[in-house]
CSV table of C-alpha atoms in Angstrom, one decimal:
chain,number,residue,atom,x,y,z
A,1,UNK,CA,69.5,9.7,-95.1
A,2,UNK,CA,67.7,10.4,-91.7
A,3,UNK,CA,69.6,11.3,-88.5
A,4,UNK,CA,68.2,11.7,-85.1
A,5,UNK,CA,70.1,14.4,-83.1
A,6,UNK,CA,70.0,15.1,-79.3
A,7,UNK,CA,72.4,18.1,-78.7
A,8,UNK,CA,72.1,17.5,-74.9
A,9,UNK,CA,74.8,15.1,-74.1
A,10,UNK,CA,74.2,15.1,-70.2
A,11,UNK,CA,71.2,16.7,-68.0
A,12,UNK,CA,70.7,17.3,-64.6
A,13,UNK,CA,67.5,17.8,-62.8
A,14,UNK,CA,66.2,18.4,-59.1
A,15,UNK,CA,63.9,16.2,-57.9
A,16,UNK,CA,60.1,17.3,-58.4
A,17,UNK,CA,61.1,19.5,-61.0
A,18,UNK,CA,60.3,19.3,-64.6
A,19,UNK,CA,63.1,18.8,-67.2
A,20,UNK,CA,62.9,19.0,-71.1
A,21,UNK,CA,65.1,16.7,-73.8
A,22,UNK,CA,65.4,18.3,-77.0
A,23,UNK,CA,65.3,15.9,-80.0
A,24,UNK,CA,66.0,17.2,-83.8
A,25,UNK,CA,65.2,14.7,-86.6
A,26,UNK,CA,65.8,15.1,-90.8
A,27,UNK,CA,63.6,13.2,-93.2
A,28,UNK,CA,62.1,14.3,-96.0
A,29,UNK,CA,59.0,12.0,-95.7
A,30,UNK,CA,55.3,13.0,-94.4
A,31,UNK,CA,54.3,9.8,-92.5
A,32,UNK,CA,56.7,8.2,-89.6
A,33,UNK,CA,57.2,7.4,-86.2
A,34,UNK,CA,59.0,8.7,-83.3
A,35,UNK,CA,59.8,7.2,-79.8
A,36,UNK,CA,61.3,8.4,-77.0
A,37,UNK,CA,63.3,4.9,-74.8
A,38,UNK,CA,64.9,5.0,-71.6
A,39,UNK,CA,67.7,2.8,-70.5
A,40,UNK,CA,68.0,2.9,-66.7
A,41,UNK,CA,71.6,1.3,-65.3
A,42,UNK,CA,70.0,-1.4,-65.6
A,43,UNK,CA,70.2,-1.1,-69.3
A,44,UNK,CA,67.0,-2.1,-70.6
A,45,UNK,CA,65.8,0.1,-73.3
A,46,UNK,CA,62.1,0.7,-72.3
A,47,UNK,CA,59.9,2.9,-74.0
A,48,UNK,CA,58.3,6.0,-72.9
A,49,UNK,CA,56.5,7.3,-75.3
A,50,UNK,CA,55.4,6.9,-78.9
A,51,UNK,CA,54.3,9.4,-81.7
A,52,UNK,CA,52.8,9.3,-85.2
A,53,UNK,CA,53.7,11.9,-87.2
A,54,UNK,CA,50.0,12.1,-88.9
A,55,UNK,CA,48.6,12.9,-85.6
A,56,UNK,CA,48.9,16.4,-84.6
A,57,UNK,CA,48.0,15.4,-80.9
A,58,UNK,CA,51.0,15.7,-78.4
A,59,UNK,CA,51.6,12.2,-77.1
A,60,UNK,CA,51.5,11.7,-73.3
A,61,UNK,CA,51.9,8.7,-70.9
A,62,UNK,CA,51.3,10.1,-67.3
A,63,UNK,CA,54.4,12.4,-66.3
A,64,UNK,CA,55.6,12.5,-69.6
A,65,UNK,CA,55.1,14.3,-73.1
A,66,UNK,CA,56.2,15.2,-76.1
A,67,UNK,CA,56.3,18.6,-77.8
A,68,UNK,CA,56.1,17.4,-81.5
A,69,UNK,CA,57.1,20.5,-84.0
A,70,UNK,CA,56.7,18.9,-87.3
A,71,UNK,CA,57.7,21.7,-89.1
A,72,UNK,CA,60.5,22.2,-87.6
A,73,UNK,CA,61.5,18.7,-87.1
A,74,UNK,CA,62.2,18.6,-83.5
A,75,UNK,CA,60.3,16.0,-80.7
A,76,UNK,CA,60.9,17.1,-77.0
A,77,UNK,CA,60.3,14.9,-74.0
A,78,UNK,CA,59.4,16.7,-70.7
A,79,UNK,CA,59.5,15.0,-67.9
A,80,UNK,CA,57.4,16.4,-64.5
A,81,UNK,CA,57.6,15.9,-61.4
A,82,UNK,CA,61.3,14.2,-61.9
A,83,UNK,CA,61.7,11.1,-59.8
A,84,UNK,CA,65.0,9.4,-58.7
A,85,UNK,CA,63.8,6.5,-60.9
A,86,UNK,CA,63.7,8.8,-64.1
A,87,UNK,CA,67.8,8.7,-63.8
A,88,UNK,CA,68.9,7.2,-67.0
A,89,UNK,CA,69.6,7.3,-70.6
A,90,UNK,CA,67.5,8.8,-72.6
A,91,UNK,CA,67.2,7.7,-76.7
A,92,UNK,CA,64.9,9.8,-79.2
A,93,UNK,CA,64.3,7.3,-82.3
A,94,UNK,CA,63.1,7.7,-85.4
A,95,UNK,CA,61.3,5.0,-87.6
A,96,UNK,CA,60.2,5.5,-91.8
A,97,UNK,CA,57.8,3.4,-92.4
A,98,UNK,CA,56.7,-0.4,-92.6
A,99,UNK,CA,59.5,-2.4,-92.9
A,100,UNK,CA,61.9,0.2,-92.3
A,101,UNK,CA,64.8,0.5,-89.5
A,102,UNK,CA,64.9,2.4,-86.2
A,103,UNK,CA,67.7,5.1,-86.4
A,104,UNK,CA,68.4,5.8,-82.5
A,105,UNK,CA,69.5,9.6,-81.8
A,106,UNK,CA,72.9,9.4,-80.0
A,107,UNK,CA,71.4,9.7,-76.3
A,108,UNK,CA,70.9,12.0,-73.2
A,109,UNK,CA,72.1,11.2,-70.2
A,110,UNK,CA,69.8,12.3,-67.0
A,111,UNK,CA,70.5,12.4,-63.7
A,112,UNK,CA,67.9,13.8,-61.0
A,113,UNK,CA,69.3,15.1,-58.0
A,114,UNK,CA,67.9,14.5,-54.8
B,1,UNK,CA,57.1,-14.0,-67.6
B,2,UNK,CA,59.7,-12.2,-69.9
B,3,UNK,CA,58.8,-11.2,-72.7
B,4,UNK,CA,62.0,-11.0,-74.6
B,5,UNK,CA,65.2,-13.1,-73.6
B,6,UNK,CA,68.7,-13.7,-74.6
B,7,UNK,CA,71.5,-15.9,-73.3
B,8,UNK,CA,74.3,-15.8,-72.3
B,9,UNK,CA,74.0,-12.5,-70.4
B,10,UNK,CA,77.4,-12.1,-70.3
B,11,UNK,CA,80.4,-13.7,-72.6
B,12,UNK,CA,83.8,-13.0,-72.1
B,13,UNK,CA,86.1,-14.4,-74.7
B,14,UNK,CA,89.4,-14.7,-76.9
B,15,UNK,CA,89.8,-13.2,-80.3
B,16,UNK,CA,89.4,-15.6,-83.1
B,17,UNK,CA,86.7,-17.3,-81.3
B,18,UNK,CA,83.5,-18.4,-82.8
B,19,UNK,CA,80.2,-17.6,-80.4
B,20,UNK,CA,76.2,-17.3,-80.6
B,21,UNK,CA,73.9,-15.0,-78.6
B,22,UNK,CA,70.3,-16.6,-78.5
B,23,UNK,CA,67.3,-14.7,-78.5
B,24,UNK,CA,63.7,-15.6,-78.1
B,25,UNK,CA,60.5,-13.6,-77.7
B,26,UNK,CA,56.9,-15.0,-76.7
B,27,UNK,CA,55.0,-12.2,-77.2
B,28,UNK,CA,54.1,-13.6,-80.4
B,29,UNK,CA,55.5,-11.0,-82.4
B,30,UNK,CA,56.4,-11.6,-86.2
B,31,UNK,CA,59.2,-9.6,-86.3
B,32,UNK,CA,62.2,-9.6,-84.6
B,33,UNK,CA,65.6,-7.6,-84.8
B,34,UNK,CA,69.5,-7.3,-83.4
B,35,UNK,CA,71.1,-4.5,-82.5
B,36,UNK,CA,74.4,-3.2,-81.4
B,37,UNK,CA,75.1,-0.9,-78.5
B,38,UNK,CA,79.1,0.4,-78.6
B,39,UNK,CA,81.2,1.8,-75.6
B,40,UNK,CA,79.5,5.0,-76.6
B,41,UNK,CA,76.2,3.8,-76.0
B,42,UNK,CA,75.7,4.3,-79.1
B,43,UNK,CA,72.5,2.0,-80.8
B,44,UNK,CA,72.6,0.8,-84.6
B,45,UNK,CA,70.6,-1.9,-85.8
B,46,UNK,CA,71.9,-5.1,-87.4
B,47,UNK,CA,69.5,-7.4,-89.0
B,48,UNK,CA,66.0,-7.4,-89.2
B,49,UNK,CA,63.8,-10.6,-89.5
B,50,UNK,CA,60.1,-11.0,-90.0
B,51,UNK,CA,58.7,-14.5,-90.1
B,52,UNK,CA,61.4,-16.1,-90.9
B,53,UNK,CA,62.6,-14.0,-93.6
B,54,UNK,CA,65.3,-11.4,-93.4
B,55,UNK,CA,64.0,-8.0,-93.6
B,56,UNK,CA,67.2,-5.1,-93.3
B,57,UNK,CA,70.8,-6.4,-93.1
B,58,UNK,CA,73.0,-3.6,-92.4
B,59,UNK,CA,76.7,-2.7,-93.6
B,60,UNK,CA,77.4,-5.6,-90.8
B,61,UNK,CA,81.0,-7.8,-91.5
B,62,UNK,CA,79.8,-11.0,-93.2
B,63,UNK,CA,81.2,-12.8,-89.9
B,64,UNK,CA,77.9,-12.1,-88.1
B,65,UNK,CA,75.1,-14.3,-89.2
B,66,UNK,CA,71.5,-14.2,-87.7
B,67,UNK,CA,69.7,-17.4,-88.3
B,68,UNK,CA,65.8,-17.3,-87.4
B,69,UNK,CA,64.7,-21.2,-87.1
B,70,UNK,CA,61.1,-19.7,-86.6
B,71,UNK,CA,59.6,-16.4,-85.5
B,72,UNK,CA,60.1,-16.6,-81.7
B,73,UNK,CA,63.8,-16.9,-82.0
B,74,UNK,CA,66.2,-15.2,-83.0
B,75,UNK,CA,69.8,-16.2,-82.7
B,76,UNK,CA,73.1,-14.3,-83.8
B,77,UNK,CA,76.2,-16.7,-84.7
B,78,UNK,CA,79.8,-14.4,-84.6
B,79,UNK,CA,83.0,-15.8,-86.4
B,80,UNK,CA,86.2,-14.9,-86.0
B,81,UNK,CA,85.9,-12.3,-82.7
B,82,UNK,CA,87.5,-9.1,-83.2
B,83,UNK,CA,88.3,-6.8,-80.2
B,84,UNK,CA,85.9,-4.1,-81.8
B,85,UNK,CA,83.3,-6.6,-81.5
B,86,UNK,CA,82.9,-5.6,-78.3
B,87,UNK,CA,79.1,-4.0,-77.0
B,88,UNK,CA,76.0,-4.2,-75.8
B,89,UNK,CA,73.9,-6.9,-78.5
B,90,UNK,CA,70.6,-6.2,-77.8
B,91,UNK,CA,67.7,-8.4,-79.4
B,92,UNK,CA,64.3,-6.9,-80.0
B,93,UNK,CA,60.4,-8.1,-81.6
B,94,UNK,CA,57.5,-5.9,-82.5
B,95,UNK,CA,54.1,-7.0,-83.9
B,96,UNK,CA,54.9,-6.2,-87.7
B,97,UNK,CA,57.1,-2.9,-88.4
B,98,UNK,CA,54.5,-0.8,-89.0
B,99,UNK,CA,56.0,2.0,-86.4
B,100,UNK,CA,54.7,-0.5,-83.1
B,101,UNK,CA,56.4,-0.5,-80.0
B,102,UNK,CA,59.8,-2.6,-80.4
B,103,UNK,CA,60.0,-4.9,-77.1
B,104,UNK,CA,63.6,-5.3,-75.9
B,105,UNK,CA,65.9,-8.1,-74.3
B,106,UNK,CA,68.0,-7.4,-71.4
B,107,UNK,CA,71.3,-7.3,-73.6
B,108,UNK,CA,74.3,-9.7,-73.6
B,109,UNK,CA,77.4,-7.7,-73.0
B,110,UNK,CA,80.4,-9.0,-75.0
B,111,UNK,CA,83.6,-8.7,-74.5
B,112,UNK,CA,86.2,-9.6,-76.4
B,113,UNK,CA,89.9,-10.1,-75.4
């Protein structure tokens, strides 16, 4: 079965500085999708960023990007230039194929320090 | 505009109560989903639905029932409320499930007494 671990249960960063989630997955297929969603106190899960396992291309979406080891099964999310709106939870997912389920890692918690 | 909702935002109730979470999307995705957030923030998936049709049903007790009267909606019927019933139920639709971008609801926090 697949799991999605994050072995950082809490993180702190200082504003302006640039943090990195760590993300482990185990599948044993080629083709799949990973996400990385935030859930501010708000708590709606938004996404960040999205990567297909085909594409060897790190993802990116302006202050954020992955660092996608297929090999070794592991999908980072840095963050730059931290802002006190990056302060949330972080999920790392992991999804098969079509018409398959999301399996949500178990969450990092961030909190950027001013 | 939102582009996925679901009412009540909050229900407090009694155990052994019967209640329904509503969702609805108009995004005009096919497929839509329900998940479950615990006091642990932790976030499993319970049903699945895509046109209409259920797609994954989870180990999920037989008291929740998801009914999809068409493909922007999405509601989630609970029988019998237990105490560990209590979460986050968070709805969700993505155009197909091909690995797109799963668009979520603001939650409805249950509580159970």
């Amino acid at each position: 079965a697949q799991t999605v671990t994050q072995s950082q249960p809490e993180m702190s960063v200082q504003e302006a500085e640039t943090v990195t989630l760590s993300c482990t997955y185990d599948t044993s297929e080629s083709d799949y999708y990973l996400f990385w969603y935030k859930q501010p106190p708000s708590r709606q899960m938004i996404l960040v960023i999205r990567q297909e396992a085909y594409k060897q291309q790190n993802a990116t979406e302006n202050r954020f990007s992955v660092n996608f080891q297929k090999a070794a099964k592991s999908f980072s999310l840095k963050i730059s230039d931290s802002q006190l709106g990056d302060a949330a939870m972080y999920f790392c997912a992991y999804m098969k194929t079509s018409y398959d389920k999301v399996i949500f890692g178990p969450g990092t918690s961030l909190s950027v320090i001013p | 505009d939102t582009a996925v909702s679901q009412t009540p935002k909050y229900l407090v109730t009694q155990m052994g109560n019967d209640k329904s979470i509503k969702c609805e999307q108009n995004l005009g995705h096919d497929t839509m989903y329900w998940y479950k957030q615990d006091s642990k923030k932790f976030l499993k998936i319970m049903f699945s639905y895509n046109n209409k049709e259920l797609i994954i049903n989870e180990t999920v007790p037989n008291r929740f029932s998801p009914k999809s009267p068409d493909k922007a909606h999405l509601n989630l019927h609970i029988n019998s409320l237990e105490l560990g019933d209590s979460a986050v139920y968070f709805c969700a639709s993505s155009q197909g499930q091909g690995g797109e971008t799963q668009y979520f609801g603001p939650g409805t926090r249950l509580l159970v007494l």
